PDB file of C-alpha atoms in Angstrom:
ATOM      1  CA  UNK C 654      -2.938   6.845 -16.311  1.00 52.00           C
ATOM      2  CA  UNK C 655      -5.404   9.174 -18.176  1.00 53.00           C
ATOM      3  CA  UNK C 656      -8.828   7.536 -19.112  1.00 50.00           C
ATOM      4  CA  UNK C 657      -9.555   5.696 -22.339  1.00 52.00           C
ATOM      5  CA  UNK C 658     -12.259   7.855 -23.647  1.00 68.00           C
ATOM      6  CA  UNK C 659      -9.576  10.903 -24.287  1.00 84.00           C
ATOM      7  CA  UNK C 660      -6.928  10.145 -26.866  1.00 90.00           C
ATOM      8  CA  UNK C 661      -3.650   9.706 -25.598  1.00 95.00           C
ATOM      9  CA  UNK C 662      -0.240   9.732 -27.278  1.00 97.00           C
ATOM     10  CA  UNK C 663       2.137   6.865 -26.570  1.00 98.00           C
ATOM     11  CA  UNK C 664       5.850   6.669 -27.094  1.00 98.00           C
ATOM     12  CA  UNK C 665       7.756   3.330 -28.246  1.00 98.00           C
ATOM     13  CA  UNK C 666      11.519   2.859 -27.781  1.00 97.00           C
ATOM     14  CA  UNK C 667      13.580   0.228 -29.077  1.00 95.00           C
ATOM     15  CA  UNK C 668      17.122   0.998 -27.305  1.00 95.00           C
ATOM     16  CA  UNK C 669      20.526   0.393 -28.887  1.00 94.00           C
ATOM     17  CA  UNK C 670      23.726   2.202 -28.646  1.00 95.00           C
ATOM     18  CA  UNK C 671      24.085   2.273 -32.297  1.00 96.00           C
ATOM     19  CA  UNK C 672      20.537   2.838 -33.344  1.00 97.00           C
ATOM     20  CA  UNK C 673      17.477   3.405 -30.890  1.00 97.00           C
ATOM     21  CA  UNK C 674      14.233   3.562 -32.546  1.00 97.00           C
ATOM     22  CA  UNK C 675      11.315   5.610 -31.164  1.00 98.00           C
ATOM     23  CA  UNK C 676       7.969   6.090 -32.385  1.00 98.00           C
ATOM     24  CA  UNK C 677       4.482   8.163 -31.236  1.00 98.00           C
ATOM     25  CA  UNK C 678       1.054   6.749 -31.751  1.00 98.00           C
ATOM     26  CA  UNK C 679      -2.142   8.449 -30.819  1.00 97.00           C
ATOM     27  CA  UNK C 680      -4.675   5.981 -29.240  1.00 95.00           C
ATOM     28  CA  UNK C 681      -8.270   6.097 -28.793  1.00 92.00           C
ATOM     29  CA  UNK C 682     -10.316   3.833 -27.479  1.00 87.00           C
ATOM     30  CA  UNK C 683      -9.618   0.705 -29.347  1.00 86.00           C
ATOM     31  CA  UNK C 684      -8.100   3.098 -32.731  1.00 92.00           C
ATOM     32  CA  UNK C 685      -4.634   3.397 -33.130  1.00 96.00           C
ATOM     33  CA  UNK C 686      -2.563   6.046 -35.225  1.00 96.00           C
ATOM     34  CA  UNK C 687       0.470   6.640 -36.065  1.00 97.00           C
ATOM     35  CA  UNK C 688       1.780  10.152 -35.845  1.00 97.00           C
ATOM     36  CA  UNK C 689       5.647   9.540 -36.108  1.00 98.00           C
ATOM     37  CA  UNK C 690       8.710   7.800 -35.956  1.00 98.00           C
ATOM     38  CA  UNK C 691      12.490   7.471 -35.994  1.00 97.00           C
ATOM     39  CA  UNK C 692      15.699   6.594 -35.490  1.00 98.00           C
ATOM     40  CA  UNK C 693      18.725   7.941 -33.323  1.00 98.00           C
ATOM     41  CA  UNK C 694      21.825   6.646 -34.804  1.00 98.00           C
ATOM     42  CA  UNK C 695      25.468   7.312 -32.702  1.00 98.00           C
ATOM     43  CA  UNK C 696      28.601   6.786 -34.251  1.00 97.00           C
ATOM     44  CA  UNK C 697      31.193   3.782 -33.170  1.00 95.00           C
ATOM     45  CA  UNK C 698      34.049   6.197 -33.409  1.00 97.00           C
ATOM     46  CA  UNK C 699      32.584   8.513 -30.441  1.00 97.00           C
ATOM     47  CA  UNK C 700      32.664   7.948 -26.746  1.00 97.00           C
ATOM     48  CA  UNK C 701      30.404   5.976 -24.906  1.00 96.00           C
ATOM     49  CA  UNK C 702      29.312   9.365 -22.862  1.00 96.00           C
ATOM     50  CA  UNK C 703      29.202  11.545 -25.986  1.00 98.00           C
ATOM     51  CA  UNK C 704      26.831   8.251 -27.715  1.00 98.00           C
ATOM     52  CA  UNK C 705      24.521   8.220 -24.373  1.00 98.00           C
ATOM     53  CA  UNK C 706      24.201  12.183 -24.643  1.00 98.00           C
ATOM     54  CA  UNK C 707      22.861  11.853 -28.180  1.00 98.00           C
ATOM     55  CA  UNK C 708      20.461   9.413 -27.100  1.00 98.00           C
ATOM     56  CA  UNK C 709      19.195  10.957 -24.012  1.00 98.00           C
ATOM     57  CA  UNK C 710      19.296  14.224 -25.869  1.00 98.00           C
ATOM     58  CA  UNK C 711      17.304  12.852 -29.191  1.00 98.00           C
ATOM     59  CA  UNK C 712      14.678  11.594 -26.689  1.00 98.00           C
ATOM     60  CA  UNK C 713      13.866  14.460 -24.739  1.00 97.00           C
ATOM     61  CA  UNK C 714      13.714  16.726 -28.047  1.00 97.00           C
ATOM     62  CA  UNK C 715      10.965  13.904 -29.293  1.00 97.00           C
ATOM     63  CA  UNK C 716       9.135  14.145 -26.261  1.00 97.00           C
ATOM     64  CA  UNK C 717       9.030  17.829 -26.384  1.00 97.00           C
ATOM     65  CA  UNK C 718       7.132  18.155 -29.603  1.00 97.00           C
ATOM     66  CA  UNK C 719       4.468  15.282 -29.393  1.00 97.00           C
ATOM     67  CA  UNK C 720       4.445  15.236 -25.899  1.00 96.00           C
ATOM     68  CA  UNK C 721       3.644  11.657 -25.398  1.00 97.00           C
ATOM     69  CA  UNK C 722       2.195  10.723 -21.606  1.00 96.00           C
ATOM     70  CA  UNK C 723       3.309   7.292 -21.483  1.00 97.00           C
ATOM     71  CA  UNK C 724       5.934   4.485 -22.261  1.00 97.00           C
ATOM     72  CA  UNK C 725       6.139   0.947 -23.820  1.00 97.00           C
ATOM     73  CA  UNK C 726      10.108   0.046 -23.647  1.00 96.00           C
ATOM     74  CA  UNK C 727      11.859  -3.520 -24.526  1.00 89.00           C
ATOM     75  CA  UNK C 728      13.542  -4.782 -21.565  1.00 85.00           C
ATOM     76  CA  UNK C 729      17.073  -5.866 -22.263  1.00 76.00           C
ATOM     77  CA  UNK C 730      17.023 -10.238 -23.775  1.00 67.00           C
ATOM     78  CA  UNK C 731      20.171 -11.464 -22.484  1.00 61.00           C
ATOM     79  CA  UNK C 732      22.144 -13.497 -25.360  1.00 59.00           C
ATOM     80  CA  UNK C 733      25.078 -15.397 -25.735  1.00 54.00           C
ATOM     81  CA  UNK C 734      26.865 -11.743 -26.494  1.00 70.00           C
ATOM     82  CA  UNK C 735      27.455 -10.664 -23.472  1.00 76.00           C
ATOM     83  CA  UNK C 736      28.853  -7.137 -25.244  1.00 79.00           C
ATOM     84  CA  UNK C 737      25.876  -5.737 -26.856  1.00 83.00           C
ATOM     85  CA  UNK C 738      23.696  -6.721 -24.196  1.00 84.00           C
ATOM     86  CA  UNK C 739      25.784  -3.915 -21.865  1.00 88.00           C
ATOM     87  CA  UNK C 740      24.973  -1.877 -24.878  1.00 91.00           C
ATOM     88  CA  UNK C 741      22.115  -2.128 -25.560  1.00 90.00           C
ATOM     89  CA  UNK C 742      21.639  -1.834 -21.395  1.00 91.00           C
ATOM     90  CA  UNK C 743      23.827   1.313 -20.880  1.00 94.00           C
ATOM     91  CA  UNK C 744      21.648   2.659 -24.187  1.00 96.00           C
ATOM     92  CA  UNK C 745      18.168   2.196 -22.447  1.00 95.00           C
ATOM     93  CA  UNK C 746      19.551   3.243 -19.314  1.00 95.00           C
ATOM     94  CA  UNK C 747      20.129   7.277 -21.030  1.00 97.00           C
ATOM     95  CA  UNK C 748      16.208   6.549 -22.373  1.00 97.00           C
ATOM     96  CA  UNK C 749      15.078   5.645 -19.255  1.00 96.00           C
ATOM     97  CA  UNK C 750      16.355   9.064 -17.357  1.00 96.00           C
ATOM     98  CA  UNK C 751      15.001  10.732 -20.414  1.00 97.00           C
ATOM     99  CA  UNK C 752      10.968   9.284 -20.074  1.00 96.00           C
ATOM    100  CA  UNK C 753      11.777   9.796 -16.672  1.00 95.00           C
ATOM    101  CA  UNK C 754      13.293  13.369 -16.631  1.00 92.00           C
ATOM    102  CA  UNK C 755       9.816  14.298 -18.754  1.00 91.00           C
ATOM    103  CA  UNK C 756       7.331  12.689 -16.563  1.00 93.00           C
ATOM    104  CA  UNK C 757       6.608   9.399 -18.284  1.00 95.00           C
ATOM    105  CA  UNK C 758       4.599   6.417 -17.211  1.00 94.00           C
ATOM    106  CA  UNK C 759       6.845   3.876 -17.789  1.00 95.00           C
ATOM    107  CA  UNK C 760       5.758   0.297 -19.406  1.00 95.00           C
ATOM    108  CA  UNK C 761       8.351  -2.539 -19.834  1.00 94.00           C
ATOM    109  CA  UNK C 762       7.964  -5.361 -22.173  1.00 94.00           C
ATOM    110  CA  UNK C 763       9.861  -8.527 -23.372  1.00 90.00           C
ATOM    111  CA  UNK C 764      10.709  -9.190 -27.009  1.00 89.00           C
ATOM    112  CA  UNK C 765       8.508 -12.217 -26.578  1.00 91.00           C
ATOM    113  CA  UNK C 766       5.201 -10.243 -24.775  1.00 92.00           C
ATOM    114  CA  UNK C 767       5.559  -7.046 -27.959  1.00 94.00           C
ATOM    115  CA  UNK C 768       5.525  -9.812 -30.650  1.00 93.00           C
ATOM    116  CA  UNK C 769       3.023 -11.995 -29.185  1.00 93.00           C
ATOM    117  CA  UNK C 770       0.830  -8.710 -28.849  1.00 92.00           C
ATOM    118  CA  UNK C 771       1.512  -7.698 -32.068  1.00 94.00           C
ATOM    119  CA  UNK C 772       1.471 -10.822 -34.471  1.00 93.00           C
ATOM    120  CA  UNK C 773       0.354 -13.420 -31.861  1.00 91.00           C
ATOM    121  CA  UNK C 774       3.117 -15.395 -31.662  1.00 89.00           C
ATOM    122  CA  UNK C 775       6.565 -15.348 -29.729  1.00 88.00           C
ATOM    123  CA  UNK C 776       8.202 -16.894 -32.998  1.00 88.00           C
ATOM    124  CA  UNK C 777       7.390 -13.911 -35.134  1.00 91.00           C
ATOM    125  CA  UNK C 778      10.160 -12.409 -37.417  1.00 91.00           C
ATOM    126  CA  UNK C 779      11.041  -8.588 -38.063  1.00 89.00           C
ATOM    127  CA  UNK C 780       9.282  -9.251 -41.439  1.00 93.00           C
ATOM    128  CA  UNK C 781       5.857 -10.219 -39.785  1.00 94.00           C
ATOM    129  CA  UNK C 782       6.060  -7.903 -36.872  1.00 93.00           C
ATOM    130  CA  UNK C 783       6.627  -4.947 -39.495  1.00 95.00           C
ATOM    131  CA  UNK C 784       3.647  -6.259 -41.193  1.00 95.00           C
ATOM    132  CA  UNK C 785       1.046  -6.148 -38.184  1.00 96.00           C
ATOM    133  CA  UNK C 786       2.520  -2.852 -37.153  1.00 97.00           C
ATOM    134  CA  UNK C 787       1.487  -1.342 -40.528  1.00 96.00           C
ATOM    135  CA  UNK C 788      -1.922  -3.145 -40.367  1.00 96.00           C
ATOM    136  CA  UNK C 789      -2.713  -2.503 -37.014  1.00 96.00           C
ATOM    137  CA  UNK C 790      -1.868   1.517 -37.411  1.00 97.00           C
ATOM    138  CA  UNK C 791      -3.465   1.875 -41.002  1.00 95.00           C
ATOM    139  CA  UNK C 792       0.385   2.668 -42.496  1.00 96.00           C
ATOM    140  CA  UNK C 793       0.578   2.520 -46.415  1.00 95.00           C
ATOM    141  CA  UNK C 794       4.509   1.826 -45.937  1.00 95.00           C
ATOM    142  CA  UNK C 795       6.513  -0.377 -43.891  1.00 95.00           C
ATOM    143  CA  UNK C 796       8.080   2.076 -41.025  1.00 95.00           C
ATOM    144  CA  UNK C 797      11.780   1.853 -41.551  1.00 93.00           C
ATOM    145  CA  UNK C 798      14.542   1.215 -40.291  1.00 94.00           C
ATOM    146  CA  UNK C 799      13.202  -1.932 -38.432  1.00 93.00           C
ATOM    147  CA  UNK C 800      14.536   0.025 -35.016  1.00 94.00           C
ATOM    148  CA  UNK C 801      11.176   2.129 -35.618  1.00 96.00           C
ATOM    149  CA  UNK C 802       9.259  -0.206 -36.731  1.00 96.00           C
ATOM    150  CA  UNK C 803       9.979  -2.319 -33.094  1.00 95.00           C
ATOM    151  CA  UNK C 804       9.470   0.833 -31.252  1.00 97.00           C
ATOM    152  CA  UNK C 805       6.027   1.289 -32.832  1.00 97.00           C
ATOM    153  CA  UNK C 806       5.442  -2.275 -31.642  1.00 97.00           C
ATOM    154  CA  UNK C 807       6.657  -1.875 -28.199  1.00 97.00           C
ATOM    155  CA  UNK C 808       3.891   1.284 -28.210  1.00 97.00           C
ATOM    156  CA  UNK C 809       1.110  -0.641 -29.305  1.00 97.00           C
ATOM    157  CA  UNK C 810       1.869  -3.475 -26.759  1.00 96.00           C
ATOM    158  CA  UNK C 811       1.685  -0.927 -24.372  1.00 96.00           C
ATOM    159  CA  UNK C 812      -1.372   0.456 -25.378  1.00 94.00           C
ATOM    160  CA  UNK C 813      -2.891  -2.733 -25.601  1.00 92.00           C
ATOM    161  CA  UNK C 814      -1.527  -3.959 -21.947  1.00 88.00           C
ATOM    162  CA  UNK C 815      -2.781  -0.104 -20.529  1.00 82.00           C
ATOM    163  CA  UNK C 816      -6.377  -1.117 -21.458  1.00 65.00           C
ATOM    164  CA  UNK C 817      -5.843  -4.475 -19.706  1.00 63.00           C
ATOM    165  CA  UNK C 818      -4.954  -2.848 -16.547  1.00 51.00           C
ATOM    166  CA  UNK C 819      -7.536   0.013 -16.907  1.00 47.00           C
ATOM    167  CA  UNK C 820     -10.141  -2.556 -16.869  1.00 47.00           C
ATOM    168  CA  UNK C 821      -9.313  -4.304 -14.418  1.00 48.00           C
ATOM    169  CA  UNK C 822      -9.131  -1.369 -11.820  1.00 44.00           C
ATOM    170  CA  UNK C 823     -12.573  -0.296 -13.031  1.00 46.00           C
ATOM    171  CA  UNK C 824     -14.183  -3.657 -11.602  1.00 50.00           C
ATOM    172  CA  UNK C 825     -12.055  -3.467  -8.721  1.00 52.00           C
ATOM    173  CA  UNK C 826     -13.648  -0.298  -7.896  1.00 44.00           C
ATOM    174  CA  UNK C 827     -17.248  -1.539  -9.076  1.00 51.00           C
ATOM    175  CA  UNK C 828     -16.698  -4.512  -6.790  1.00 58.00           C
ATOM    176  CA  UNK C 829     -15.602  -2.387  -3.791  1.00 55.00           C
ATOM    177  CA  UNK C 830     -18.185   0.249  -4.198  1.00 54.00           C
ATOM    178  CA  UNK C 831     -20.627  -2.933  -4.006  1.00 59.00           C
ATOM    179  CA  UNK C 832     -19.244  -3.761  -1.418  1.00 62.00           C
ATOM    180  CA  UNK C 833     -19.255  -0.535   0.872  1.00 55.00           C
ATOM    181  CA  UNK C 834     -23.001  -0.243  -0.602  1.00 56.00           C
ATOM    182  CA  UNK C 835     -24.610  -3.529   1.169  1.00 59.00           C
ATOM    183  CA  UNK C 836     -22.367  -2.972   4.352  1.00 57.00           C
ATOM    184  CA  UNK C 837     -24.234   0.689   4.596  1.00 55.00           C
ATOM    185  CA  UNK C 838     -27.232  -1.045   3.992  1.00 55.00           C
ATOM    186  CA  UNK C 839     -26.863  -3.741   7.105  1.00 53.00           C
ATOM    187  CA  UNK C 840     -25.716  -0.616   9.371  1.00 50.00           C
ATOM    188  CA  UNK C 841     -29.299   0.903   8.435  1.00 51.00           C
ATOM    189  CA  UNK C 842     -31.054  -2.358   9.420  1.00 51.00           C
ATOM    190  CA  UNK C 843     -29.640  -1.872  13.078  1.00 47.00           C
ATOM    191  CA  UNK C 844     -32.072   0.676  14.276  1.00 44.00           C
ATOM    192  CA  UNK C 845     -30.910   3.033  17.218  1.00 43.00           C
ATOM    193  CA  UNK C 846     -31.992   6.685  18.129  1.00 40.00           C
ATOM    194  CA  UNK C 847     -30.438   9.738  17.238  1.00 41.00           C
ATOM    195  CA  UNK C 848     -30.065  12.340  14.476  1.00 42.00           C
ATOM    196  CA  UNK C 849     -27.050  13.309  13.651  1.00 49.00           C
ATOM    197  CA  UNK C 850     -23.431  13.251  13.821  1.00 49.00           C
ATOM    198  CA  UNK C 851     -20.143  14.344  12.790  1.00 53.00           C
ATOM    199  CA  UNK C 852     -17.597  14.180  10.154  1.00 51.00           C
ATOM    200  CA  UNK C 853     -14.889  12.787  12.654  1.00 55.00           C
ATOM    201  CA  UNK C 854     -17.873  10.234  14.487  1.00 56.00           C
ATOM    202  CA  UNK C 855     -18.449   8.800  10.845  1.00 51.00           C
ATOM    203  CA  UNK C 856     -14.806   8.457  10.627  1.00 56.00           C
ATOM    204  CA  UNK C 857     -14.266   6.016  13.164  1.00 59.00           C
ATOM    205  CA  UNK C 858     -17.363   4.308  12.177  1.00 52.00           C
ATOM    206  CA  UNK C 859     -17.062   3.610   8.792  1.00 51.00           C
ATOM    207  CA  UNK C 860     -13.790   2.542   9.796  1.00 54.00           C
ATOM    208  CA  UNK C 861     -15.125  -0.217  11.614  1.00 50.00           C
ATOM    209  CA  UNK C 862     -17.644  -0.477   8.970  1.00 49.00           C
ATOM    210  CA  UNK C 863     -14.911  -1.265   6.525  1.00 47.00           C
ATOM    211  CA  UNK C 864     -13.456  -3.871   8.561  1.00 48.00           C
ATOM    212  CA  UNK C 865     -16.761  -5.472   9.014  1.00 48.00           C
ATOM    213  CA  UNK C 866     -16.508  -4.817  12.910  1.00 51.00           C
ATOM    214  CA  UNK C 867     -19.172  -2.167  13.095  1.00 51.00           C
ATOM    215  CA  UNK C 868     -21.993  -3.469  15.639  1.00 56.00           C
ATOM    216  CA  UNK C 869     -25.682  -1.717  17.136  1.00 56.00           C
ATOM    217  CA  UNK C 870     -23.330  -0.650  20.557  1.00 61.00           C
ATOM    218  CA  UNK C 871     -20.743   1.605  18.282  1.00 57.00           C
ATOM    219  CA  UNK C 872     -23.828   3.752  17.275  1.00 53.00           C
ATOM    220  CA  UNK C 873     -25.874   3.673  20.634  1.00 59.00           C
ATOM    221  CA  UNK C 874     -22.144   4.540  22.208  1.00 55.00           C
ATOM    222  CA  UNK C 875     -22.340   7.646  19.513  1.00 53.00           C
ATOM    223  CA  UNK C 876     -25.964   8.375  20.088  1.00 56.00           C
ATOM    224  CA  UNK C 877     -27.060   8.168  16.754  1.00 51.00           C
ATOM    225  CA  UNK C 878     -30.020   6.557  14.335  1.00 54.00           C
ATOM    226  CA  UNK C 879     -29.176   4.518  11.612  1.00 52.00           C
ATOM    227  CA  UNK C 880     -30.798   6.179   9.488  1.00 53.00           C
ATOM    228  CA  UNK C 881     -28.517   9.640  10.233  1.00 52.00           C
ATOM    229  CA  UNK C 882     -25.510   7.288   9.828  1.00 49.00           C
ATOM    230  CA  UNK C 883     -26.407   6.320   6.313  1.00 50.00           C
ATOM    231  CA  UNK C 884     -27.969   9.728   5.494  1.00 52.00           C
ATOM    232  CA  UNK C 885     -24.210  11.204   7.013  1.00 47.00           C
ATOM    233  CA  UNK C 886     -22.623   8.062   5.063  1.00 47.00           C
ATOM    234  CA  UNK C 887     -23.808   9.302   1.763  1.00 43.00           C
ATOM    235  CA  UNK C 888     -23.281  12.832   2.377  1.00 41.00           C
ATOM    236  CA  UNK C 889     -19.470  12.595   3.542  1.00 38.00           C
ATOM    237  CA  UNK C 890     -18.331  10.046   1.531  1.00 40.00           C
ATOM    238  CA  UNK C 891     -20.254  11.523  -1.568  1.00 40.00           C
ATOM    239  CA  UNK C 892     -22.235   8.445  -2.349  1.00 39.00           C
ATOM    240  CA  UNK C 893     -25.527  10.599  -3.633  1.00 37.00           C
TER     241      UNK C 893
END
């Protein structure tokens, strides 16, 4: 997942055997752009294979020329019709080995989680989710047909879920660099005599270090001064 501060271009994808929307934003920081959209439409009269082939093959040429880096899909809402759910199914399936053929992170998102993101509710209409998707990406149109219009949704629910995640992983790593800080800071407090050691001797003590099992007979086993294992610490591990 590439870093927030560089812009990034995200693809949407509504899937549907008759009429899979896609659509590419550009996002940056908290801005979001639109930069296009569409619709691959496959005829009723054609065979299933021939239909899938279109899709997968509409993809891949989309991907080619904005070369988006990551996904936001709808996952398949099982309904009463049973038929167009294996549709719609067999229709993200040939989308899904598309992304996937191009290197794609992949995002998947309920009906319910894209329009909560986008209008705040779960209720929300095509009408209203159209509506935020314009606002939200500065459009002077509504993005039509509606197909687009939900795949530019299901890209800006990604985008929006991305950051989420991002953020969360940078205070994970905050709190574990903390962490590793003031345990490098009670092996110094030991005290012991020596000055120096090497890469693979700090191995097997920071080891223990991480599992909080490091003690003041580990070092005097290694022959070495705390202050050489923290000095070593930083310089191994890259902490200065």
């Amino acid at each position: 997942m590439q870093s927030n501060h560089n812009p990034i271009f995200i693809m949407g994808i509504d899937p549907g055997l008759a009429n899979t929307g896609w659509g590419i934003i550009e996002v940056q920081g908290s801005k979001k752009k639109c930069i296009a959209y569409g619709c691959i439409t496959t005829s009723s009269t054609d065979p299933i294979d021939k239909r899938l082939k279109q899709i997968y093959d509409g993809l891949v040429a989309v991907i080619s020329r904005y070369h988006p880096t990551e996904l936001g899909i709808e996952s398949i809402f099982f309904s009463a019709n049973v038929k167009s759910a294996i549709a719609t199914g067999q229709a993200r399936g040939a989308a899904l080995v598309a992304v996937a053929t191009e290197g794609l992170e992949v995002g998947e998102y309920t009906p319910l989680q894209i329009k909560q993101t986008i209008v705040g509710t779960g209720a929300a209409d095509k009408d209203q989710v159209t509506y935020m998707v314009r606002a939200i990406l500065g459009l002077d149109h509504n993005p039509k047909p509606d197909h687009a219009a939900d795949a530019l949704g299901a890209a800006i629910c990604h985008s929006n879920f991305r950051n989420s995640i991002s953020k969360k992983y940078e205070e994970q790593i905050a709190k574990e660099a903390e962490t590793i800080e003031k345990k490098g800071d009670k092996i110094a407090a030991i005290g012991s005599t020596s000055s120096s050691m090497s890469v693979e001797e700090f191995g097997n003590v920071s080891s223990k270090t991480k599992r909080g099992k490091v003690s003041k007979a580990d070092l005097d086993k290694l022959g070495i001064s705390s202050s050489a294992l923290l000095n070593s610490g930083k310089r191994i591990s890259g902490w200065e």
